[in-house]
mmCIF file of C-alpha atoms in Angstrom:
data_model
loop_
_atom_site.group_PDB
_atom_site.id
_atom_site.type_symbol
_atom_site.label_atom_id
_atom_site.label_comp_id
_atom_site.label_asym_id
_atom_site.label_seq_id
_atom_site.Cartn_x
_atom_site.Cartn_y
_atom_site.Cartn_z
ATOM 1 C CA MET A 1 -0.007 -0.004 -0.006
ATOM 2 C CA ARG A 2 2.755 2.485 0.923
ATOM 3 C CA LYS A 3 4.613 1.634 -2.263
ATOM 4 C CA ALA A 4 1.474 2.310 -4.315
ATOM 5 C CA ILE A 5 0.947 5.695 -2.632
ATOM 6 C CA LEU A 6 4.599 6.633 -3.251
ATOM 7 C CA GLU A 7 4.383 5.639 -6.923
ATOM 8 C CA ILE A 8 1.234 7.682 -7.415
ATOM 9 C CA SER A 9 2.722 10.701 -5.676
ATOM 10 C CA LEU A 10 5.983 10.641 -7.684
ATOM 11 C CA PHE A 11 4.114 10.082 -10.954
ATOM 12 C CA GLY A 12 1.767 12.950 -10.164
ATOM 13 C CA LEU A 13 4.587 15.348 -9.297
ATOM 14 C CA PHE A 14 6.354 14.469 -12.557
ATOM 15 C CA CYS A 15 3.197 15.163 -14.578
ATOM 16 C CA LEU A 16 2.573 18.478 -12.826
ATOM 17 C CA LEU A 17 6.138 19.574 -13.590
ATOM 18 C CA LEU A 18 5.847 18.467 -17.211
ATOM 19 C CA LEU A 19 2.610 20.391 -17.727
ATOM 20 C CA HIS A 20 3.973 23.499 -16.013
ATOM 21 C CA ILE A 21 7.060 23.576 -18.250
ATOM 22 C CA TYR A 22 5.441 22.825 -21.601
ATOM 23 C CA CYS A 23 1.918 24.265 -21.413
ATOM 24 C CA PRO A 24 0.742 26.125 -18.298
ATOM 25 C CA ALA A 25 -2.648 26.878 -19.924
ATOM 26 C CA TYR A 26 -3.352 23.107 -20.060
ATOM 27 C CA ALA A 27 -3.981 22.868 -16.352
ATOM 28 C CA ASP A 28 -7.305 24.727 -16.422
ATOM 29 C CA THR A 29 -8.411 22.967 -19.615
ATOM 30 C CA ALA A 30 -7.797 19.561 -18.059
ATOM 31 C CA THR A 31 -9.952 20.512 -15.088
ATOM 32 C CA ASP A 32 -12.897 21.160 -17.378
ATOM 33 C CA LEU A 33 -12.890 17.603 -18.737
ATOM 34 C CA PRO A 34 -16.015 15.760 -17.501
ATOM 35 C CA GLU A 35 -15.704 13.507 -14.437
ATOM 36 C CA ASP A 36 -16.279 10.311 -16.430
ATOM 37 C CA TYR A 37 -14.114 11.165 -19.434
ATOM 38 C CA PRO A 38 -12.840 8.624 -19.917
ATOM 39 C CA ALA A 39 -14.010 6.107 -17.335
ATOM 40 C CA ALA A 40 -11.043 4.064 -16.172
ATOM 41 C CA GLY A 41 -10.456 0.464 -17.075
ATOM 42 C CA VAL A 42 -11.332 -1.844 -19.950
ATOM 43 C CA MET A 43 -14.722 -3.011 -18.759
ATOM 44 C CA ALA A 44 -17.797 -3.251 -20.929
ATOM 45 C CA PRO A 45 -20.021 -0.136 -20.884
ATOM 46 C CA GLU A 46 -22.787 -1.755 -18.833
ATOM 47 C CA LYS A 47 -20.312 -2.743 -16.123
ATOM 48 C CA GLU A 48 -18.328 0.445 -15.761
ATOM 49 C CA GLU A 49 -20.435 1.804 -12.903
ATOM 50 C CA THR A 50 -20.579 -1.398 -10.840
ATOM 51 C CA ALA A 51 -17.433 -3.460 -11.357
ATOM 52 C CA ALA A 52 -14.945 -3.211 -8.509
ATOM 53 C CA PRO A 53 -11.526 -2.209 -9.928
ATOM 54 C CA SER A 54 -8.231 -3.501 -8.569
ATOM 55 C CA GLY A 55 -4.691 -2.269 -8.787
ATOM 56 C CA PHE A 56 -3.666 0.426 -11.228
ATOM 57 C CA HIS A 57 -6.022 0.952 -14.149
ATOM 58 C CA GLY A 58 -6.929 3.759 -16.510
ATOM 59 C CA LEU A 59 -5.709 5.387 -19.685
ATOM 60 C CA ILE A 60 -2.396 6.926 -20.784
ATOM 61 C CA GLY A 61 -2.000 8.651 -24.112
ATOM 62 C CA ALA A 62 -1.457 11.897 -25.900
ATOM 63 C CA GLY A 63 -3.530 14.432 -27.842
ATOM 64 C CA LEU A 64 -3.362 17.545 -29.934
ATOM 65 C CA PHE A 65 -4.905 20.540 -28.139
ATOM 66 C CA ASN A 66 -5.905 23.670 -30.075
ATOM 67 C CA TYR A 67 -6.736 26.640 -27.841
ATOM 68 C CA LYS A 68 -6.474 30.397 -27.184
ATOM 69 C CA ARG A 69 -4.678 31.855 -24.212
ATOM 70 C CA VAL A 70 -6.962 33.627 -21.760
ATOM 71 C CA VAL A 71 -4.502 36.497 -21.354
ATOM 72 C CA GLY A 72 -2.640 38.097 -24.259
ATOM 73 C CA ASP A 73 -3.400 38.041 -27.966
ATOM 74 C CA GLU A 74 -6.015 36.001 -29.822
ATOM 75 C CA ASP A 75 -3.678 33.693 -31.719
ATOM 76 C CA ARG A 76 -4.676 30.051 -31.500
ATOM 77 C CA ARG A 77 -2.038 27.470 -30.587
ATOM 78 C CA THR A 78 -1.798 23.737 -31.211
ATOM 79 C CA VAL A 79 0.352 21.595 -28.933
ATOM 80 C CA LEU A 80 0.844 17.895 -28.323
ATOM 81 C CA LEU A 81 0.193 17.064 -24.674
ATOM 82 C CA PRO A 82 -0.147 13.964 -22.498
ATOM 83 C CA LEU A 83 -3.488 12.476 -21.475
ATOM 84 C CA ILE A 84 -3.171 10.783 -18.098
ATOM 85 C CA MET A 85 -6.182 9.337 -16.258
ATOM 86 C CA VAL A 86 -5.054 6.679 -13.795
ATOM 87 C CA THR A 87 -6.829 5.191 -10.753
ATOM 88 C CA TYR A 88 -5.589 2.916 -8.011
ATOM 89 C CA GLN A 89 -8.276 0.613 -6.591
ATOM 90 C CA ASP A 90 -10.962 3.295 -6.980
ATOM 91 C CA TRP A 91 -9.661 5.400 -4.067
ATOM 92 C CA ALA A 92 -6.612 7.246 -5.477
ATOM 93 C CA TYR A 93 -6.577 8.967 -8.871
ATOM 94 C CA LEU A 94 -4.555 11.181 -11.196
ATOM 95 C CA ARG A 95 -6.297 13.130 -13.963
ATOM 96 C CA ASN A 96 -3.742 15.123 -15.966
ATOM 97 C CA SER A 97 -2.828 18.070 -13.703
ATOM 98 C CA ARG A 98 -4.937 17.025 -10.722
ATOM 99 C CA GLY A 99 -4.953 14.099 -8.332
ATOM 100 C CA GLY A 100 -6.552 13.042 -5.102
ATOM 101 C CA VAL A 101 -7.960 10.359 -2.860
ATOM 102 C CA TRP A 102 -11.494 9.322 -1.908
ATOM 103 C CA LEU A 103 -11.582 9.109 1.867
ATOM 104 C CA LEU A 104 -15.210 8.048 2.230
ATOM 105 C CA GLN A 105 -17.420 6.070 -0.147
ATOM 106 C CA SER A 106 -20.882 4.512 -0.032
ATOM 107 C CA ASP A 107 -21.123 0.724 -0.301
ATOM 108 C CA ASP A 108 -22.055 0.912 -3.959
ATOM 109 C CA ARG A 109 -19.382 3.572 -4.618
ATOM 110 C CA SER A 110 -21.969 5.960 -6.072
ATOM 111 C CA LEU A 111 -21.274 8.645 -3.435
ATOM 112 C CA LYS A 112 -17.708 9.696 -2.610
ATOM 113 C CA PHE A 113 -15.959 12.335 -0.481
ATOM 114 C CA GLY A 114 -12.296 13.139 -0.631
ATOM 115 C CA ALA A 115 -9.427 15.581 -0.977
ATOM 116 C CA GLY A 116 -7.106 16.518 -3.796
ATOM 117 C CA ILE A 117 -4.381 18.729 -5.164
ATOM 118 C CA GLY A 118 -3.930 20.352 -8.542
ATOM 119 C CA LEU A 119 -1.901 22.839 -10.549
ATOM 120 C CA HIS A 120 -3.208 26.374 -10.950
ATOM 121 C CA ALA A 121 -1.425 27.685 -14.033
ATOM 122 C CA GLY A 122 0.288 31.087 -14.126
ATOM 123 C CA TRP A 123 1.807 33.032 -16.989
ATOM 124 C CA ARG A 124 4.942 35.008 -17.881
ATOM 125 C CA PRO A 125 5.099 38.415 -19.577
ATOM 126 C CA ASP A 126 7.344 36.985 -22.318
ATOM 127 C CA ASP A 127 4.441 34.692 -23.303
ATOM 128 C CA ASP A 128 3.010 37.552 -25.351
ATOM 129 C CA PRO A 129 3.958 41.108 -26.372
ATOM 130 C CA VAL A 130 0.662 42.362 -24.947
ATOM 131 C CA LEU A 131 1.995 41.480 -21.473
ATOM 132 C CA SER A 132 5.370 43.217 -21.866
ATOM 133 C CA GLY A 133 6.409 45.055 -18.720
ATOM 134 C CA MET A 134 4.202 43.087 -16.368
ATOM 135 C CA ALA A 135 5.406 40.902 -13.511
ATOM 136 C CA ASN A 136 5.237 37.113 -13.574
ATOM 137 C CA ARG A 137 2.017 35.514 -12.398
ATOM 138 C CA HIS A 138 3.337 32.381 -10.745
ATOM 139 C CA SER A 139 1.741 28.940 -10.928
ATOM 140 C CA SER A 140 0.564 27.485 -7.646
ATOM 141 C CA LEU A 141 -1.054 24.441 -6.115
ATOM 142 C CA ASP A 142 -4.705 24.280 -5.145
ATOM 143 C CA GLY A 143 -5.828 21.980 -2.373
ATOM 144 C CA SER A 144 -9.420 20.800 -2.628
ATOM 145 C CA VAL A 145 -12.207 18.952 -0.896
ATOM 146 C CA ASN A 146 -14.398 17.050 -3.330
ATOM 147 C CA ALA A 147 -17.681 15.181 -3.540
ATOM 148 C CA LEU A 148 -18.944 12.996 -6.387
ATOM 149 C CA TRP A 149 -22.423 11.509 -6.714
ATOM 150 C CA LYS A 150 -23.104 9.104 -9.581
ATOM 151 C CA THR A 151 -26.771 8.660 -10.371
ATOM 152 C CA SER A 152 -28.609 6.815 -13.128
ATOM 153 C CA ILE A 153 -29.278 10.138 -14.834
ATOM 154 C CA VAL A 154 -26.184 12.292 -14.322
ATOM 155 C CA ASN A 155 -22.876 12.450 -12.454
ATOM 156 C CA ILE A 156 -22.594 15.417 -10.091
ATOM 157 C CA GLY A 157 -19.259 16.706 -8.837
ATOM 158 C CA VAL A 158 -18.739 19.516 -6.304
ATOM 159 C CA SER A 159 -15.366 20.924 -5.183
ATOM 160 C CA TYR A 160 -13.929 23.691 -3.047
ATOM 161 C CA TYR A 161 -10.386 24.889 -3.892
ATOM 162 C CA ARG A 162 -7.879 26.853 -1.817
ATOM 163 C CA ASP A 163 -4.476 28.179 -2.918
ATOM 164 C CA ILE A 164 -2.133 26.232 -0.646
ATOM 165 C CA GLY A 165 0.942 27.597 -2.449
ATOM 166 C CA HIS A 166 0.167 31.075 -1.046
ATOM 167 C CA VAL A 167 0.520 32.736 -4.439
ATOM 168 C CA SER A 168 -2.889 34.380 -4.696
ATOM 169 C CA ASP A 169 -4.209 33.131 -1.329
ATOM 170 C CA GLY A 170 -7.567 32.901 -3.073
ATOM 171 C CA GLU A 171 -10.281 30.295 -3.245
ATOM 172 C CA ALA A 172 -12.748 28.857 -5.757
ATOM 173 C CA ALA A 173 -15.622 26.400 -5.942
ATOM 174 C CA ASP A 174 -17.364 24.571 -8.753
ATOM 175 C CA VAL A 175 -20.257 22.287 -9.684
ATOM 176 C CA ARG A 176 -19.903 19.792 -12.549
ATOM 177 C CA LEU A 177 -22.500 17.703 -14.378
ATOM 178 C CA SER A 178 -21.701 14.969 -16.888
ATOM 179 C CA ARG A 179 -23.124 11.806 -18.403
ATOM 180 C CA SER A 180 -21.845 8.956 -20.606
ATOM 181 C CA LEU A 181 -24.151 8.239 -23.551
ATOM 182 C CA TRP A 182 -23.228 4.929 -25.193
ATOM 183 C CA LEU A 183 -24.488 5.003 -28.783
ATOM 184 C CA THR A 184 -22.882 1.632 -29.547
ATOM 185 C CA PRO A 185 -20.803 -0.755 -27.385
ATOM 186 C CA GLN A 186 -17.689 0.889 -28.857
ATOM 187 C CA PHE A 187 -18.685 4.570 -29.126
ATOM 188 C CA ARG A 188 -19.971 7.124 -26.657
ATOM 189 C CA LEU A 189 -20.537 10.821 -26.219
ATOM 190 C CA ILE A 190 -19.840 12.571 -22.907
ATOM 191 C CA PRO A 191 -21.628 15.926 -22.492
ATOM 192 C CA GLY A 192 -20.676 18.054 -19.484
ATOM 193 C CA ILE A 193 -21.305 21.394 -17.808
ATOM 194 C CA ARG A 194 -19.136 23.200 -15.248
ATOM 195 C CA VAL A 195 -19.900 26.321 -13.239
ATOM 196 C CA LEU A 196 -16.807 27.792 -11.554
ATOM 197 C CA TRP A 197 -16.714 30.625 -9.005
ATOM 198 C CA GLN A 198 -13.340 32.299 -8.390
ATOM 199 C CA SER A 199 -12.704 34.724 -5.555
ATOM 200 C CA ALA A 200 -11.517 38.322 -6.022
ATOM 201 C CA ARG A 201 -8.019 37.377 -4.843
ATOM 202 C CA VAL A 202 -7.620 34.735 -7.551
ATOM 203 C CA VAL A 203 -9.017 36.963 -10.283
ATOM 204 C CA ASN A 204 -7.020 40.035 -9.239
ATOM 205 C CA TYR A 205 -3.727 38.129 -9.062
ATOM 206 C CA TYR A 206 -3.989 36.439 -12.475
ATOM 207 C CA TYR A 207 -5.965 39.066 -14.431
ATOM 208 C CA GLY A 208 -5.376 42.368 -12.581
ATOM 209 C CA VAL A 209 -3.077 45.187 -13.780
ATOM 210 C CA ARG A 210 -1.009 46.770 -11.014
ATOM 211 C CA PRO A 211 -0.231 50.534 -10.934
ATOM 212 C CA ASP A 212 3.411 49.966 -11.930
ATOM 213 C CA GLU A 213 2.250 47.872 -14.933
ATOM 214 C CA VAL A 214 0.099 50.606 -16.496
ATOM 215 C CA THR A 215 0.835 51.747 -20.057
ATOM 216 C CA PRO A 216 -1.091 54.086 -22.389
ATOM 217 C CA GLY A 217 -2.896 51.040 -23.794
ATOM 218 C CA ARG A 218 -3.133 49.083 -20.546
ATOM 219 C CA PRO A 219 -5.021 50.800 -17.726
ATOM 220 C CA ALA A 220 -4.903 49.699 -14.133
ATOM 221 C CA TYR A 221 -7.396 47.003 -13.244
ATOM 222 C CA VAL A 222 -8.477 45.465 -9.923
ATOM 223 C CA GLY A 223 -10.186 42.112 -10.445
ATOM 224 C CA HIS A 224 -13.286 41.011 -8.565
ATOM 225 C CA ASP A 225 -14.868 37.641 -7.968
ATOM 226 C CA THR A 226 -16.440 36.049 -11.006
ATOM 227 C CA VAL A 227 -18.353 33.033 -12.303
ATOM 228 C CA ASN A 228 -17.293 31.128 -15.436
ATOM 229 C CA TYR A 229 -19.396 28.651 -17.389
ATOM 230 C CA THR A 230 -18.024 25.751 -19.439
ATOM 231 C CA ALA A 231 -19.941 23.391 -21.739
ATOM 232 C CA SER A 232 -18.112 20.370 -23.128
ATOM 233 C CA LEU A 233 -18.738 17.456 -25.415
ATOM 234 C CA GLY A 234 -16.294 14.566 -25.404
ATOM 235 C CA ALA A 235 -16.242 11.444 -27.542
ATOM 236 C CA GLU A 236 -14.556 8.093 -27.241
ATOM 237 C CA SER A 237 -14.216 5.329 -29.836
ATOM 238 C CA ARG A 238 -12.842 2.027 -28.587
ATOM 239 C CA ILE A 239 -10.913 0.655 -31.522
ATOM 240 C CA SER A 240 -9.772 -2.425 -29.561
ATOM 241 C CA ARG A 241 -9.820 -3.750 -26.009
ATOM 242 C CA ASP A 242 -6.653 -1.805 -25.178
ATOM 243 C CA TRP A 243 -6.854 1.308 -27.365
ATOM 244 C CA SER A 244 -9.266 4.246 -27.679
ATOM 245 C CA LEU A 245 -9.535 7.343 -29.825
ATOM 246 C CA LEU A 246 -10.513 10.433 -27.860
ATOM 247 C CA GLY A 247 -11.761 13.860 -28.864
ATOM 248 C CA GLY A 248 -13.830 16.773 -27.720
ATOM 249 C CA VAL A 249 -14.596 20.451 -27.602
ATOM 250 C CA LEU A 250 -14.855 22.764 -24.555
ATOM 251 C CA ALA A 251 -16.401 26.227 -24.700
ATOM 252 C CA THR A 252 -15.933 28.588 -21.713
ATOM 253 C CA HIS A 253 -17.684 31.883 -21.063
ATOM 254 C CA PHE A 254 -15.710 34.094 -18.646
ATOM 255 C CA GLY A 255 -17.429 36.247 -16.056
ATOM 256 C CA ASP A 256 -17.038 40.043 -15.897
ATOM 257 C CA GLY A 257 -14.215 39.829 -13.355
ATOM 258 C CA ILE A 258 -12.011 38.217 -16.017
ATOM 259 C CA SER A 259 -13.415 39.570 -19.291
ATOM 260 C CA ASP A 260 -13.233 43.206 -18.103
ATOM 261 C CA SER A 261 -9.482 42.941 -17.643
ATOM 262 C CA PRO A 262 -7.466 44.895 -20.249
ATOM 263 C CA ILE A 263 -5.117 41.893 -20.698
ATOM 264 C CA VAL A 264 -8.010 39.571 -21.665
ATOM 265 C CA SER A 265 -8.895 40.045 -25.309
ATOM 266 C CA HIS A 266 -11.967 37.819 -25.552
ATOM 267 C CA ARG A 267 -14.950 36.945 -23.412
ATOM 268 C CA GLY A 268 -14.835 33.233 -24.119
ATOM 269 C CA ALA A 269 -12.493 30.462 -25.214
ATOM 270 C CA ILE A 270 -12.912 27.282 -27.220
ATOM 271 C CA THR A 271 -10.541 24.343 -26.857
ATOM 272 C CA VAL A 272 -10.570 21.413 -29.293
ATOM 273 C CA PHE A 273 -8.562 18.230 -28.809
ATOM 274 C CA PHE A 274 -8.050 14.858 -30.462
ATOM 275 C CA GLY A 275 -5.855 12.004 -29.326
ATOM 276 C CA ALA A 276 -5.422 8.332 -28.541
ATOM 277 C CA GLY A 277 -4.817 6.354 -25.371
ATOM 278 C CA TRP A 278 -3.832 2.948 -24.126
ATOM 279 C CA ARG A 279 -6.140 1.364 -21.549
ATOM 280 C CA PHE A 280 -4.859 -0.996 -18.896
#
């Protein structure tokens, strides 16, 4: 058991470092992926909610992500990034830039409570000319308490986040809804909705403009708390027992606290991705 926990921890820290170095913006996108995308393991669709998993299981792969930065210019970027969704005996998990443990579960595992940790991505002024002369906005770690309720109609996730890296010292909370819709035994769609509240401290740190950062085209700005909305549609095609093709689109509408910032050039963002993964 201790060895398993150590392996998960080291693997998670490596993935967080990798994502921070190569694509800080990926952290928030990964959070928006629906709870059951993809469900771990290689079980048949009708058994995915009830079969008791054992050992390590999940999916590891890579995908092409096409997205816009939230801050800076409107140029779209395409990058190749890892897809990592691994579970250990249904109580410890790693989903791209976030991981955690389920501390309490109902007998049928439909209701879970736990804690987690994840990367909150920052940015650097050399990321974009629009940000020239501004100070770094450092990445941090968010600690979270989480609840997940799987029903026959929809999966409901609720989380509260707190900056434990003491970068913004802010907090956030979200509600997530998702559902797997199997159209055939090998193909499914996964629609999802996420509503995210971010406190004024978070918004002001990452999207505010300080007095010493003001330019003729960049006025001072003090961020305030905001609510963002994300709608997503994922798809999975199981081409064999061990391999799946994955894809999806995520559309986010930013609240006024973010969109009113002079360093944010658009009120929403659309991310498209396509990739493949190995199930085990």
